Amino acid sequence: MSITTEEERIGMQQASDAVAIALKKMREFARPGISTKELDEYGGELLAQMGACSAPKLTYDFPGYTCISINEEAAHGIPSANKILKEGDLVNIDVSAEINGYWADNGGSFVLGEDIHGHGKLVDTSKEILRKAISNIKGGVRVSEIGRLIETEAKKAGYTVIKNLTGHGVGRSLHEEPHEIANYCDKYNTTRFKKNSVVAIETFISTRSTIADTQADGWTLIGNRGGFVAQHEHTIMVTGGQPVILTAQNGIWDQ
């Protein structure tokens, strides 16, 4: 969508604040010994308190309020009472929701407690690449050039990118035009970012894999060559200069 009125700006900000606050509080609530289902239900309660509806449930009938992916899981992990968080786990929480017809999306990977398995560098690299990518987005910039930047920065740090998971437009539904804001330079994508448009920009930085494969449960994605993936995501409004980061309250850059 494009934000053309004050009403639309306020609506998008309200939805963005809800998902950002839920993500931040879920990250703070996460601790060794609790299940991902318990963490997800806490997130669902937070969204409900803010008048928000889970976007994955609304759009896809996803079996959870949020996506929680642990360790080797790249994305779309199903919350489960059987998945117990442990010290040093690589955890990704992705929260998207709808309020009053406005939709926002954000996510972030983090190391739970002490970094005993050495995932910290991957997480930090993903966060910094997202920061750099967003700072280079403005009206008229080619979507493919942001993909080139993301992949170039990942390679510099010794990582790969997941090519079949992408950022996307958001606003009046969970996924809108542009549908594929890839983490690499897709030379066939001639789309440019439009001023006042709302997009969800996300990194998928991997230690080894380049494709995420769907598992037998129909949802969970795991890298085709194994390893680990870090993801960070903000919903932003594109401007003629620096973008407005609508989900800034999630604090993913403050960890």
Short mmCIF file of C-alpha atoms in Angstrom, two decimals:
data_model
loop_
_atom_site.label_atom_id
_atom_site.label_comp_id
_atom_site.label_asym_id
_atom_site.label_seq_id
_atom_site.Cartn_x
_atom_site.Cartn_y
_atom_site.Cartn_z
CA MET A 1 0.00 0.00 0.00
CA SER A 2 0.93 3.65 -0.23
CA ILE A 3 0.35 5.95 2.71
CA THR A 4 -1.52 8.94 1.30
CA THR A 5 -3.55 10.18 4.28
CA GLU A 6 -2.97 10.86 7.96
CA GLU A 7 -5.55 8.20 8.77
CA GLU A 8 -3.51 5.61 6.85
CA ARG A 9 -0.30 6.71 8.56
CA ILE A 10 -1.88 6.37 12.00
CA GLY A 11 -3.42 2.99 11.10
CA MET A 12 -0.12 1.59 9.85
CA GLN A 13 1.72 2.92 12.88
CA GLN A 14 -0.77 1.31 15.25
CA ALA A 15 -0.40 -2.11 13.58
CA SER A 16 3.38 -1.71 13.46
CA ASP A 17 3.58 -0.76 17.14
CA ALA A 18 1.55 -3.83 18.07
CA VAL A 19 3.80 -6.31 16.29
CA ALA A 20 6.95 -4.50 17.43
CA ILE A 21 5.94 -4.45 21.10
CA ALA A 22 4.82 -8.09 20.95
CA LEU A 23 8.16 -9.14 19.42
CA LYS A 24 10.19 -7.22 22.01
CA LYS A 25 8.21 -8.59 24.95
CA MET A 26 8.31 -12.15 23.60
CA ARG A 27 12.09 -11.91 23.27
CA GLU A 28 12.30 -10.71 26.88
CA PHE A 29 9.91 -13.49 28.05
CA ALA A 30 11.91 -16.27 26.35
CA ARG A 31 14.03 -18.31 28.76
CA PRO A 32 15.49 -21.81 29.02
CA GLY A 33 12.94 -24.41 30.11
CA ILE A 34 9.79 -23.00 28.53
CA SER A 35 8.22 -24.42 25.38
CA THR A 36 7.83 -22.52 22.14
CA LYS A 37 4.07 -23.03 22.55
CA GLU A 38 4.15 -21.21 25.89
CA LEU A 39 6.12 -18.38 24.27
CA ASP A 40 3.68 -18.24 21.37
CA GLU A 41 0.62 -18.15 23.63
CA TYR A 42 2.18 -15.25 25.53
CA GLY A 43 2.60 -13.48 22.17
CA GLY A 44 -1.01 -14.21 21.26
CA GLU A 45 -2.17 -12.67 24.54
CA LEU A 46 -0.08 -9.56 23.91
CA LEU A 47 -1.56 -9.10 20.44
CA ALA A 48 -5.10 -9.57 21.77
CA GLN A 49 -4.50 -6.97 24.50
CA MET A 50 -3.54 -4.48 21.78
CA GLY A 51 -6.58 -5.33 19.65
CA ALA A 52 -4.50 -7.12 17.03
CA CYS A 53 -5.21 -10.38 15.22
CA SER A 54 -2.43 -12.81 14.29
CA ALA A 55 -1.72 -12.44 10.57
CA PRO A 56 -0.52 -16.05 10.01
CA LYS A 57 -3.72 -17.36 11.58
CA LEU A 58 -5.95 -14.97 9.61
CA THR A 59 -4.19 -15.44 6.28
CA TYR A 60 -3.02 -19.06 6.30
CA ASP A 61 -4.70 -20.70 9.30
CA PHE A 62 -1.18 -21.22 10.66
CA PRO A 63 -1.07 -23.41 13.80
CA GLY A 64 0.25 -20.65 16.05
CA TYR A 65 -0.07 -16.91 16.70
CA THR A 66 3.55 -16.35 15.67
CA CYS A 67 6.31 -18.26 13.90
CA ILE A 68 9.03 -19.47 16.26
CA SER A 69 12.01 -21.19 14.64
CA ILE A 70 14.77 -22.84 16.68
CA ASN A 71 18.38 -23.61 15.70
CA GLU A 72 18.43 -25.38 12.29
CA GLU A 73 14.92 -24.14 11.43
CA ALA A 74 15.16 -21.25 8.97
CA ALA A 75 11.59 -19.93 9.20
CA HIS A 76 7.90 -20.72 9.80
CA GLY A 77 8.57 -22.92 12.82
CA ILE A 78 5.35 -24.20 14.44
CA PRO A 79 5.08 -23.46 18.17
CA SER A 80 5.03 -26.75 20.08
CA ALA A 81 4.73 -27.96 23.67
CA ASN A 82 7.48 -30.46 22.79
CA LYS A 83 10.05 -27.85 21.79
CA ILE A 84 11.76 -26.69 24.97
CA LEU A 85 14.10 -23.70 24.78
CA LYS A 86 17.68 -24.24 25.94
CA GLU A 87 20.60 -22.00 26.85
CA GLY A 88 22.47 -20.91 23.73
CA ASP A 89 19.64 -21.72 21.30
CA LEU A 90 19.38 -19.66 18.12
CA VAL A 91 15.78 -18.45 18.30
CA ASN A 92 13.79 -16.60 15.64
CA ILE A 93 10.44 -14.99 16.38
CA ASP A 94 8.38 -13.55 13.52
CA VAL A 95 5.31 -11.52 14.51
CA SER A 96 2.80 -10.16 12.02
CA ALA A 97 -0.70 -8.91 12.76
CA GLU A 98 -3.73 -6.94 11.61
CA ILE A 99 -5.56 -4.07 13.32
CA ASN A 100 -8.52 -2.28 11.74
CA GLY A 101 -7.57 -3.41 8.24
CA TYR A 102 -3.87 -2.52 8.55
CA TRP A 103 -1.16 -5.18 8.55
CA ALA A 104 2.44 -5.07 9.76
CA ASP A 105 5.26 -7.60 9.98
CA ASN A 106 8.54 -7.88 11.87
CA GLY A 107 10.94 -10.48 13.18
CA GLY A 108 14.31 -11.12 14.70
CA SER A 109 16.80 -13.85 15.58
CA PHE A 110 18.68 -13.87 18.88
CA VAL A 111 20.78 -16.14 21.05
CA LEU A 112 18.99 -17.29 24.18
CA GLY A 113 21.18 -16.55 27.19
CA GLU A 114 24.89 -17.24 26.82
CA ASP A 115 26.26 -17.74 23.31
CA ILE A 116 27.69 -21.19 24.02
CA HIS A 117 27.33 -22.38 20.41
CA GLY A 118 28.80 -19.29 18.74
CA HIS A 119 25.70 -18.02 16.90
CA GLY A 120 26.31 -14.41 17.92
CA LYS A 121 28.34 -13.39 14.86
CA LEU A 122 25.63 -14.64 12.48
CA VAL A 123 22.94 -12.75 14.42
CA ASP A 124 24.97 -9.54 14.53
CA THR A 125 25.79 -9.76 10.82
CA SER A 126 22.10 -10.17 9.93
CA LYS A 127 21.14 -7.13 12.04
CA GLU A 128 23.83 -4.94 10.52
CA ILE A 129 22.98 -5.99 6.97
CA LEU A 130 19.34 -5.10 7.58
CA ARG A 131 20.39 -1.69 8.92
CA LYS A 132 22.55 -1.05 5.86
CA ALA A 133 19.87 -2.28 3.43
CA ILE A 134 17.15 -0.08 4.94
CA SER A 135 19.42 2.98 4.97
CA ASN A 136 19.85 2.59 1.20
CA ILE A 137 16.14 2.38 0.36
CA LYS A 138 14.29 5.37 -1.05
CA GLY A 139 11.87 6.06 -3.86
CA GLY A 140 13.32 5.13 -7.26
CA VAL A 141 15.92 2.64 -5.99
CA ARG A 142 15.79 -0.74 -7.73
CA VAL A 143 14.62 -3.61 -5.54
CA SER A 144 17.34 -5.78 -7.10
CA GLU A 145 20.06 -3.35 -5.97
CA ILE A 146 19.05 -3.82 -2.33
CA GLY A 147 19.24 -7.57 -2.95
CA ARG A 148 22.74 -7.11 -4.36
CA LEU A 149 23.76 -5.15 -1.26
CA ILE A 150 22.42 -7.83 1.10
CA GLU A 151 24.18 -10.70 -0.68
CA THR A 152 27.43 -8.75 -1.08
CA GLU A 153 27.55 -7.92 2.63
CA ALA A 154 26.71 -11.52 3.56
CA LYS A 155 29.52 -12.87 1.34
CA LYS A 156 31.99 -10.38 2.85
CA ALA A 157 31.19 -11.83 6.28
CA GLY A 158 31.56 -15.42 5.04
CA TYR A 159 27.86 -16.22 4.77
CA THR A 160 25.27 -17.08 2.12
CA VAL A 161 21.70 -15.84 1.66
CA ILE A 162 18.48 -17.81 1.40
CA LYS A 163 17.21 -17.05 -2.09
CA ASN A 164 13.62 -18.29 -1.86
CA LEU A 165 12.64 -16.29 1.23
CA THR A 166 12.08 -12.59 0.62
CA GLY A 167 10.79 -9.31 1.93
CA HIS A 168 7.52 -7.98 0.53
CA GLY A 169 5.00 -5.21 0.38
CA VAL A 170 2.60 -5.01 3.32
CA GLY A 171 -0.20 -2.78 4.57
CA ARG A 172 -3.68 -3.76 3.49
CA SER A 173 -2.80 -7.45 3.59
CA LEU A 174 0.17 -9.48 4.80
CA HIS A 175 1.79 -9.82 1.37
CA GLU A 176 1.41 -7.20 -1.35
CA GLU A 177 3.39 -5.72 -4.24
CA PRO A 178 6.32 -5.82 -4.49
CA HIS A 179 6.00 -9.53 -3.72
CA GLU A 180 9.69 -10.39 -3.86
CA ILE A 181 12.31 -8.20 -2.21
CA ALA A 182 15.00 -10.83 -2.55
CA ASN A 183 18.28 -11.16 -0.61
CA TYR A 184 20.24 -11.31 -3.88
CA CYS A 185 20.32 -9.40 -7.15
CA ASP A 186 17.51 -10.77 -9.32
CA LYS A 187 18.44 -9.17 -12.64
CA TYR A 188 14.98 -9.92 -14.03
CA ASN A 189 13.31 -7.85 -11.32
CA THR A 190 13.09 -4.29 -12.68
CA THR A 191 10.79 -3.06 -9.89
CA ARG A 192 11.73 0.12 -8.06
CA PHE A 193 10.76 1.19 -4.56
CA LYS A 194 7.96 3.75 -4.63
CA LYS A 195 7.83 6.78 -2.38
CA ASN A 196 5.19 6.45 0.41
CA SER A 197 4.87 2.69 -0.12
CA VAL A 198 5.01 0.29 2.84
CA VAL A 199 7.33 -2.70 2.67
CA ALA A 200 8.65 -5.37 5.02
CA ILE A 201 12.42 -5.67 4.53
CA GLU A 202 13.98 -8.86 5.87
CA THR A 203 17.35 -10.57 5.82
CA PHE A 204 17.88 -14.32 5.59
CA ILE A 205 21.59 -14.83 6.27
CA SER A 206 22.87 -18.41 6.38
CA THR A 207 26.03 -20.22 7.42
CA ARG A 208 25.70 -22.73 4.61
CA SER A 209 22.37 -22.96 2.74
CA THR A 210 20.93 -21.04 -0.20
CA ILE A 211 17.41 -22.52 -0.39
CA ALA A 212 14.90 -23.21 2.40
CA ASP A 213 13.02 -26.48 1.98
CA THR A 214 9.56 -27.15 3.42
CA GLN A 215 9.45 -30.04 5.88
CA ALA A 216 6.86 -32.82 6.28
CA ASP A 217 4.67 -30.67 8.60
CA GLY A 218 3.94 -28.40 5.62
CA TRP A 219 5.28 -25.26 7.33
CA THR A 220 8.75 -25.50 8.85
CA LEU A 221 11.61 -24.46 6.56
CA ILE A 222 15.14 -25.84 6.86
CA GLY A 223 18.18 -24.95 4.75
CA ASN A 224 19.00 -27.26 1.86
CA ARG A 225 22.59 -27.64 3.02
CA GLY A 226 21.96 -27.48 6.74
CA GLY A 227 23.61 -24.94 8.99
CA PHE A 228 21.86 -21.99 10.60
CA VAL A 229 19.91 -18.94 9.43
CA ALA A 230 19.41 -15.53 11.06
CA GLN A 231 16.51 -13.29 10.06
CA HIS A 232 15.72 -9.69 10.98
CA GLU A 233 12.79 -7.69 9.66
CA HIS A 234 11.29 -4.22 9.87
CA THR A 235 8.17 -2.74 8.30
CA ILE A 236 9.12 0.62 6.78
CA MET A 237 7.60 3.46 4.79
CA VAL A 238 9.70 4.46 1.78
CA THR A 239 10.35 8.20 1.40
CA GLY A 240 12.48 10.44 -0.81
CA GLY A 241 15.24 10.16 1.80
CA GLN A 242 15.73 7.90 4.82
CA PRO A 243 12.81 5.48 5.33
CA VAL A 244 10.47 5.70 8.30
CA ILE A 245 10.96 2.53 10.38
CA LEU A 246 7.42 1.82 11.55
CA THR A 247 8.39 -1.17 13.74
CA ALA A 248 11.25 0.63 15.51
CA GLN A 249 9.80 -0.26 18.93
CA ASN A 250 10.89 -3.90 18.51
CA GLY A 251 14.41 -2.91 19.51
CA ILE A 252 16.10 -5.57 17.36
CA TRP A 253 19.10 -3.27 16.85
CA ASP A 254 19.41 -2.63 20.60
CA GLN A 255 20.05 -6.25 21.65
#
